[in-house]
Amino acid sequence: MTRTLRDHIAAAIRTPRGAGLAALFLILLMVLPGQTTIPPIDRDEPRFAQATRQMLETGDFVDIRFLDQPRHLQPAGIYWFQAAAVSLVGDADVRAIWPHRVPSWLAAVATVFLTWWAGGLLFGRDAGRIAATLMGACLIVGVEARLAKIDSMLCATTLLAQASLARAFIARERAEALNVWWVIAFWAALGVGGLLKGPIVLLVTGGTVLGLIALERRARWLGALKPLWGAPLMLAIAAPWYVAIGFATDGAFYRTAVGYSVVGKVAGSHQNHGGPIGYHALLFSAVFWPGSLFAWLAVPFAWAQRRAPAVRFCLAWIIPAWIVFEFSGTKLPHYTLPLLPAVAMLCAAAILDAGAQRWFGRPRLFLAAAVVWLLLAGLFLAGAPALRLELQQDQGVGPLLLGGVGLLGAGLTLALIAQGRARAGVVAMAATALVAWTNLFAFTLPAMDKLFLSPRVVAALADERRCPLTRLALLDYHEPSLVFLYGPGVVLTRTPEEAATAVAADPACTLALTASPGRAGFLEAMAAQGMAVREIAAISGENYNEADEGALTIYRATR
């Protein structure tokens, strides 16, 4: 019988190489759309990007700064990765954000494949593939893959440490010797993680170890990780920078990073990023969407199989660190990202369990999970395109129609699971996620230019930068995206008088940008300086960081 093209493709995907290439293709489809077209997202992303640019300009790879302010909130690791990416694939003279995002999307790809490997190790090859699919489709993975900041890299690094720890755990169960390369990978991942976000990687890995010890009452197997030479390896990677920054700042880095960034975030809410206990649980359905549907349905499986070694390992991975995040004063949705691979693995194990019909067939649980999941599907697939139409007031209905196609995929996903066809439901879910994230990141967000004021400011100034260094004095609009996109010459002013003084100091080569609150005061201050001004451009839109309408005006002195 003649084999069809479908048969050939299916046979190729069943091979390890074919499956890997197929997975790589799918995850790239998930994380690449929008990388070059979505402008810098305020506020954290352009802060990292601007500090990286200054690192390259000054050659100081130890003491990180944003304009003239020290960045003592985290170590230098992410800036080094971004600097390498800009040097390799970017242009130091072009203010483009996408080279800074390269480490994040590469880390997202690594996260998917590490989830595949670790899931296969704990629960079997098929479970690894399903877990990787859930991670690749996950909203927060896609978001962090498109942001030039720490968290995608931190997730991949933490997952490497956790996968190595899982290998040691399984070697104990099978009475096998642990290959030395897994020992090196474990401690090297902890060292690199320490250069990315200090103690967070140790919180997750240490929480897993303590959780396993509490559950099992044994710890001798940890000796296979060779801490006597492994810990020095970790320190050899991380300690040189920590020593150098201590000398470079006379200890100021430690006072800020430890006292403010670590202890302060645990004790209280920083920058209004707080929330009640249960914050992360409440957001979980959205953060892990669309895989969150399977996660809620897998809860009975995880409880019933809690004594199984692999399930126990995943629970020890999730619960201790999750409790810390819930009780921390500062909360952001991405904090639980390094714990989600373990959630994906438990989901995959439940999907493949012989009693899957029993786990996924509980009507009340399925109904409750399905209602929340479908509401989120409507928000991501239809709500975002509808918001774009409302904001832009144009005729771009294409994203809304594509969102309708995605909703059909969401309905098919629910129908398949309700029929007991959970594995087919995973395929439908992945297809739904592909439509959702392509629609959101490739077609919807890049077209919402009224949300992104800074690129419009830079475009309006394209013909006004007439000096070798044209300064731009900012009043009431200090978004880091404008600092990054404009480049050298930005001056942050706090009062109308300060802005007027900055312009008066060099009126031929200094422009001013004001938002609504300080506009009248700036014009009065310029008049007091004996100077007239000419309006160059007025830019209106929505300042999403301030949750209000943005109205910016750019002026040039005309004396």
GROMACS .gro file of N, CA and C in nm, residues 283-356:
model
  222
  283LEU      N    1  -0.408   3.389   4.018
  283LEU     CA    2  -0.364   3.422   3.882
  283LEU      C    3  -0.319   3.300   3.804
  284PHE      N    4  -0.308   3.186   3.869
  284PHE     CA    5  -0.249   3.068   3.804
  284PHE      C    6  -0.322   3.031   3.675
  285SER      N    7  -0.454   3.035   3.676
  285SER     CA    8  -0.530   2.993   3.557
  285SER      C    9  -0.494   3.077   3.436
  286ALA      N   10  -0.463   3.205   3.455
  286ALA     CA   11  -0.422   3.291   3.344
  286ALA      C   12  -0.275   3.275   3.312
  287VAL      N   13  -0.191   3.270   3.415
  287VAL     CA   14  -0.047   3.262   3.394
  287VAL      C   15  -0.007   3.136   3.318
  288PHE      N   16  -0.070   3.024   3.351
  288PHE     CA   17  -0.034   2.896   3.289
  288PHE      C   18  -0.130   2.859   3.175
  289TRP      N   19  -0.216   2.952   3.136
  289TRP     CA   20  -0.310   2.925   3.028
  289TRP      C   21  -0.234   2.898   2.898
  290PRO      N   22  -0.276   2.799   2.816
  290PRO     CA   23  -0.395   2.715   2.827
  290PRO      C   24  -0.376   2.586   2.907
  291GLY      N   25  -0.252   2.558   2.952
  291GLY     CA   26  -0.229   2.434   3.025
  291GLY      C   27  -0.293   2.429   3.161
  292SER      N   28  -0.340   2.544   3.211
  292SER     CA   29  -0.400   2.546   3.345
  292SER      C   30  -0.525   2.459   3.353
  293LEU      N   31  -0.593   2.439   3.243
  293LEU     CA   32  -0.709   2.350   3.244
  293LEU      C   33  -0.668   2.210   3.287
  294PHE      N   34  -0.560   2.159   3.229
  294PHE     CA   35  -0.511   2.026   3.265
  294PHE      C   36  -0.457   2.025   3.407
  295ALA      N   37  -0.400   2.138   3.451
  295ALA     CA   38  -0.344   2.143   3.586
  295ALA      C   39  -0.452   2.124   3.691
  296TRP      N   40  -0.564   2.194   3.677
  296TRP     CA   41  -0.671   2.177   3.776
  296TRP      C   42  -0.729   2.036   3.771
  297LEU      N   43  -0.740   1.981   3.650
  297LEU     CA   44  -0.793   1.846   3.639
  297LEU      C   45  -0.696   1.741   3.692
  298ALA      N   46  -0.568   1.776   3.701
  298ALA     CA   47  -0.467   1.681   3.749
  298ALA      C   48  -0.452   1.681   3.900
  299VAL      N   49  -0.519   1.772   3.970
  299VAL     CA   50  -0.505   1.778   4.116
  299VAL      C   51  -0.541   1.646   4.182
  300PRO      N   52  -0.653   1.580   4.147
  300PRO     CA   53  -0.683   1.451   4.210
  300PRO      C   54  -0.575   1.346   4.184
  301PHE      N   55  -0.518   1.347   4.064
  301PHE     CA   56  -0.410   1.253   4.033
  301PHE      C   57  -0.289   1.277   4.124
  302ALA      N   58  -0.248   1.404   4.137
  302ALA     CA   59  -0.131   1.435   4.219
  302ALA      C   60  -0.154   1.394   4.364
  303TRP      N   61  -0.276   1.413   4.414
  303TRP     CA   62  -0.305   1.374   4.552
  303TRP      C   63  -0.302   1.221   4.568
  304ALA      N   64  -0.364   1.152   4.475
  304ALA     CA   65  -0.370   1.006   4.484
  304ALA      C   66  -0.232   0.942   4.469
  305GLN      N   67  -0.146   1.005   4.387
  305GLN     CA   68  -0.014   0.947   4.359
  305GLN      C   69   0.098   1.018   4.437
  306ARG      N   70   0.063   1.086   4.544
  306ARG     CA   71   0.161   1.169   4.614
  306ARG      C   72   0.278   1.091   4.672
  307ARG      N   73   0.262   0.960   4.689
  307ARG     CA   74   0.373   0.881   4.744
  307ARG      C   75   0.465   0.826   4.635
  308ALA      N   76   0.428   0.840   4.509
  308ALA     CA   77   0.515   0.797   4.400
  308ALA      C   78   0.637   0.888   4.396
  309PRO      N   79   0.757   0.833   4.380
  309PRO     CA   80   0.878   0.916   4.387
  309PRO      C   81   0.877   1.036   4.291
  310ALA      N   82   0.838   1.015   4.166
  310ALA     CA   83   0.840   1.126   4.070
  310ALA      C   84   0.741   1.234   4.107
  311VAL      N   85   0.622   1.194   4.151
  311VAL     CA   86   0.522   1.292   4.193
  311VAL      C   87   0.571   1.366   4.317
  312ARG      N   88   0.631   1.292   4.409
  312ARG     CA   89   0.685   1.354   4.531
  312ARG      C   90   0.791   1.458   4.495
  313PHE      N   91   0.875   1.427   4.399
  313PHE     CA   92   0.979   1.522   4.358
  313PHE      C   93   0.914   1.651   4.305
  314CYS      N   94   0.812   1.638   4.221
  314CYS     CA   95   0.746   1.756   4.165
  314CYS      C   96   0.676   1.838   4.273
  315LEU      N   97   0.613   1.771   4.367
  315LEU     CA   98   0.545   1.844   4.475
  315LEU      C   99   0.646   1.918   4.562
  316ALA      N  100   0.761   1.855   4.588
  316ALA     CA  101   0.866   1.923   4.664
  316ALA      C  102   0.923   2.041   4.586
  317TRP      N  103   0.922   2.032   4.457
  317TRP     CA  104   0.966   2.141   4.370
  317TRP      C  105   0.870   2.260   4.379
  318ILE      N  106   0.741   2.231   4.381
  318ILE     CA  107   0.639   2.336   4.371
  318ILE      C  108   0.608   2.400   4.506
  319ILE      N  109   0.575   2.318   4.606
  319ILE     CA  110   0.508   2.370   4.725
  319ILE      C  111   0.594   2.462   4.811
  320PRO      N  112   0.718   2.426   4.849
  320PRO     CA  113   0.792   2.516   4.939
  320PRO      C  114   0.814   2.655   4.880
  321ALA      N  115   0.861   2.661   4.754
  321ALA     CA  116   0.885   2.792   4.694
  321ALA      C  117   0.755   2.868   4.674
  322TRP      N  118   0.648   2.797   4.636
  322TRP     CA  119   0.519   2.865   4.616
  322TRP      C  120   0.472   2.931   4.745
  323ILE      N  121   0.489   2.862   4.857
  323ILE     CA  122   0.450   2.920   4.987
  323ILE      C  123   0.528   3.049   5.013
  324VAL      N  124   0.659   3.046   4.985
  324VAL     CA  125   0.740   3.166   5.005
  324VAL      C  126   0.689   3.281   4.918
  325PHE      N  127   0.660   3.251   4.792
  325PHE     CA  128   0.610   3.356   4.702
  325PHE      C  129   0.476   3.411   4.749
  326GLU      N  130   0.390   3.325   4.801
  326GLU     CA  131   0.259   3.372   4.848
  326GLU      C  132   0.272   3.462   4.970
  327PHE      N  133   0.367   3.434   5.058
  327PHE     CA  134   0.381   3.512   5.180
  327PHE      C  135   0.473   3.632   5.163
  328SER      N  136   0.540   3.640   5.048
  328SER     CA  137   0.625   3.756   5.022
  328SER      C  138   0.539   3.880   5.003
  329GLY      N  139   0.587   3.994   5.051
  329GLY     CA  140   0.509   4.116   5.038
  329GLY      C  141   0.497   4.164   4.895
  330THR      N  142   0.601   4.147   4.815
  330THR     CA  143   0.601   4.188   4.676
  330THR      C  144   0.562   4.070   4.588
  331LYS      N  145   0.469   4.092   4.497
  331LYS     CA  146   0.420   3.983   4.412
  331LYS      C  147   0.407   4.032   4.269
  332LEU      N  148   0.452   3.949   4.176
  332LEU     CA  149   0.431   3.972   4.034
  332LEU      C  150   0.397   3.839   3.968
  333PRO      N  151   0.321   3.839   3.860
  333PRO     CA  152   0.274   3.712   3.802
  333PRO      C  153   0.385   3.617   3.762
  334HIS      N  154   0.502   3.669   3.721
  334HIS     CA  155   0.607   3.580   3.670
  334HIS      C  156   0.690   3.515   3.781
  335TYR      N  157   0.667   3.548   3.906
  335TYR     CA  158   0.750   3.492   4.012
  335TYR      C  159   0.746   3.340   4.016
  336THR      N  160   0.631   3.281   3.985
  336THR     CA  161   0.619   3.135   3.994
  336THR      C  162   0.664   3.064   3.866
  337LEU      N  163   0.717   3.135   3.769
  337LEU     CA  164   0.758   3.073   3.642
  337LEU      C  165   0.853   2.954   3.661
  338PRO      N  166   0.956   2.960   3.748
  338PRO     CA  167   1.045   2.844   3.762
  338PRO      C  168   0.978   2.720   3.821
  339LEU      N  169   0.857   2.734   3.873
  339LEU     CA  170   0.786   2.620   3.930
  339LEU      C  171   0.693   2.553   3.828
  340LEU      N  172   0.663   2.621   3.719
  340LEU     CA  173   0.565   2.571   3.624
  340LEU      C  174   0.609   2.445   3.548
  341PRO      N  175   0.740   2.423   3.521
  341PRO     CA  176   0.775   2.296   3.458
  341PRO      C  177   0.731   2.175   3.539
  342ALA      N  178   0.740   2.184   3.671
  342ALA     CA  179   0.694   2.073   3.755
  342ALA      C  180   0.543   2.055   3.744
  343VAL      N  181   0.469   2.166   3.735
  343VAL     CA  182   0.325   2.158   3.714
  343VAL      C  183   0.295   2.089   3.581
  344ALA      N  184   0.368   2.127   3.477
  344ALA     CA  185   0.348   2.067   3.345
  344ALA      C  186   0.376   1.917   3.347
  345MET      N  187   0.476   1.876   3.422
  345MET     CA  188   0.509   1.733   3.431
  345MET      C  189   0.398   1.655   3.501
  346LEU      N  190   0.343   1.711   3.607
  346LEU     CA  191   0.232   1.645   3.674
  346LEU      C  192   0.110   1.636   3.583
  347CYS      N  193   0.085   1.742   3.507
  347CYS     CA  194  -0.025   1.739   3.411
  347CYS      C  195  -0.006   1.626   3.310
  348ALA      N  196   0.116   1.616   3.256
  348ALA     CA  197   0.144   1.514   3.156
  348ALA      C  198   0.127   1.374   3.214
  349ALA      N  199   0.173   1.354   3.338
  349ALA     CA  200   0.158   1.223   3.401
  349ALA      C  201   0.011   1.188   3.421
  350ALA      N  202  -0.070   1.287   3.457
  350ALA     CA  203  -0.213   1.262   3.476
  350ALA      C  204  -0.280   1.229   3.344
  351ILE      N  205  -0.242   1.298   3.238
  351ILE     CA  206  -0.301   1.273   3.107
  351ILE      C  207  -0.274   1.130   3.061
  352LEU      N  208  -0.154   1.079   3.093
  352LEU     CA  209  -0.115   0.946   3.047
  352LEU      C  210  -0.150   0.836   3.145
  353ASP      N  211  -0.200   0.871   3.261
  353ASP     CA  212  -0.229   0.770   3.362
  353ASP      C  213  -0.338   0.675   3.312
  354ALA      N  214  -0.327   0.550   3.350
  354ALA     CA  215  -0.425   0.450   3.308
  354ALA      C  216  -0.565   0.486   3.355
  355GLY      N  217  -0.573   0.561   3.463
  355GLY     CA  218  -0.703   0.602   3.515
  355GLY      C  219  -0.742   0.742   3.471
  356ALA      N  220  -0.692   0.785   3.354
  356ALA     CA  221  -0.718   0.921   3.308
  356ALA      C  222  -0.866   0.950   3.298
   0.00000   0.00000   0.00000
